[in-house]
Amino acid sequence: MRYSLLSLFALAAVACCPQGEVNQAADQWTDAEIEAKINEILPQLTLEEKVALCHAQSKFSTPGVPRLGIPELWYSDGPHGVRAEINWDDWGYAGWTNDSCTAFPALTALAASFNLDLSADYGKAVAEEALYRKKDVMLGPGVEMYRTPLCGRNFEYMGEDPFLASKMCVPYIKAMQEQNVAVCVKHFALNNQEQWRTLVDVHVSDRALRELYLAPYEAAVKEGGAWSIMGSYNLYDGQHCCHNKKLNDILRGEWGFDGCVVTDWGGATNTIEAANNGLDIEMGTYTNGFTESAKFAYDDYYLAKPYIKALKEGTVKMETLDQKARNILRLMFRTNMAKNRKRGCMGTKEHFQTALNVAREGITLLKNDGAILPLDPNTTKTIAVIGENATRSTLGGGSSELKGLHEISPLDGIRAAFPKANVIWSMGYGSGPECYGRVAPSPYNADSLFTEAVKAAKQADIVLFFGGLVKAYQQDMEGGDRIQYGLPFGQDELINAILDVNKNVVAVMISGNAVAMPWIDRLPALIQGWYLGSEAGNALADVISGKVNPSGKLPFSFPVRLEDNAVHSFGEEVVYPGVEKDSYREEYKEGIFIGYRWHEAKGIKPLFPFGFGLSYTQFEIADAQLSQDNLSEGDVLAVTATVKNVGSREGKEVVQVYVGKKDSRVERAPKELKGFAKVSVPAGSQQQVKINIPIKSLAFFNEDANAWEVEKGEYTVFVGNASDNITAQLPLNVKD
């Protein structure tokens, strides 16, 4: 693995924090001790001190109580790494020289790995870097559902399936919080688009809300033990989500959440609702502090002076403040007031290895006729690397922007992996610079880039085309949704022109979203490369060369056309992006049918299905069996199967178990993911897997009873390696 001078300097700088110390188990406060200490502290706090805990004092911190030795809480954007230091009062970068980090792959890539162990490694590594930077709360992971491929922040989330997102987020959360760094799971809830994100008022059925959109948050709280959650900008049923009564009743009343609810920056809109509906900490409400004026300074936040006024006038009860202070102090005892808190470390070889491991296992092979891939690392052929994404940094993207210690580009990775080849590069197309809230024009001449790329393709034996999207406004970026499903910057025309002069083309799509592929039938090989962070080039080269056998699986479906996506099938503004003249009202008419659920229910063939991903070897999934076929709600179903590697290379396969209900009295998807397991199998060998499925996980949300219900009767258990590639269908009966 190669490191830049900057990263080597950083490795030396963290020698004061040896990895062994970071891993050392620490004696922690018990829950009872924490509550006892909070009971001691609360009577000593003045009303003003309690209120001060509830709102920001800078862009990324909230105050403590210095006279009692209670420290400030410091937050950092995530979840792909620790963001560079922001100024105290505005969004400019502070210009520090010691705030570079390991840039980890985007969460779409982590989800594509289907690897729970990697999720834990990821969370632990980010936490260690947060500790080194004195951060207490990391803003992530993101677990919103992939509802439309136009959403600008899909790359920050974990795909279209609530079960996958639920399972993948829990190890991340546990591992991070074991280091006494709090997660802040986001964005609660229904933040499924960036267009009009602060205005859109979502109306969705209770079934879809519970079964899809809230499911990962429920897992984060009940299984992961999340210490904080970030409210979303949008409204739900007419009330902003950061202080939404129904969402708070579910979160705290049903799930037993004892952590802090934090606004997205500027997400609070009403003091009374914020006081009464569970909001604890208000951040970023229309201020750049005392650098401009006092009009929107921190003391004028909704949970600041207006809250004090409401408390003194009796408009809101004092108990609301005491509960908020209690929640915040609990968060502090878990983080910056924890016993034996570790010091952390930044940019270690272990962190870069974790980033590389996640990237390798997230990369997804979507098409391969076997003629090109894997490409012999000793080849002496001419390889034309074409495309701006072969060299463009992928560390931007709004709040998830990172200042990486290094970033290995795909071009650098290819040159290192194929030392005997004649590697030439042509830009091919050009985007503009990253700009928040506007599209920056490209400074390049598109015709010249096009001509030079085709010329390079003619000269080459093999073309590696690196295309896709970029982290910029109206592509993969916070603050705006995509305006087209097709590729930008004339890439479709360029790919066809390259194929006209050279048939040996491998396309690598760098994106966090599905894209249209009108040229797919002409293309021999296709890789979904995601945004892979610091080790992107090394990971992609490892897969292209065959050093690593690809094992990623798509965490969301690729529709052929945008209209094949459930949301866009209706062709109505009311379904997306909302109706401006009707208070930005938006109805989720598709209900529970998003992603593969929609495709299968409507018989629409996707371009690539959920759970799909190829390998350089061949697997067979055989001997699928159920532990029992007649079970009750309290039982656990064990599904076993044998994975046979009948090819010539060692590889990893993901066994996926879906369940469907026959003759249900409610409308259901044909099948839903309920279990998966990833296993490594040497060539010519086999491995047995066992996947446990609690029968209660087969429940639907009964809107009439406002409760979960396991329907009795006949089910079908589907076993395969993709949502549309099922090798066994097994009957299951669920009793009363």
XYZ file of C-alpha atoms in Angstrom, residues 130 169 285 288 291 306 369 392 400 465 518 529 536 538 555 563 618 621 666 676:
20
model
C -13.034 11.286 15.894
C -26.017 0.006 10.482
C -30.571 27.891 13.015
C -23.250 32.842 11.493
C -19.593 37.872 13.063
C -37.602 32.116 23.531
C -18.235 -11.599 -20.904
C -11.303 13.652 -10.209
C -19.898 14.586 3.774
C -13.700 4.077 -19.145
C -28.524 2.824 -23.280
C -17.299 1.590 -8.513
C -10.246 4.065 -4.361
C -5.936 0.659 -5.267
C -28.020 -2.411 -2.410
C -40.356 5.642 -15.316
C -18.866 -19.580 -10.310
C -26.244 -22.651 -3.899
C -53.121 -7.350 2.969
C -28.255 -12.974 4.315
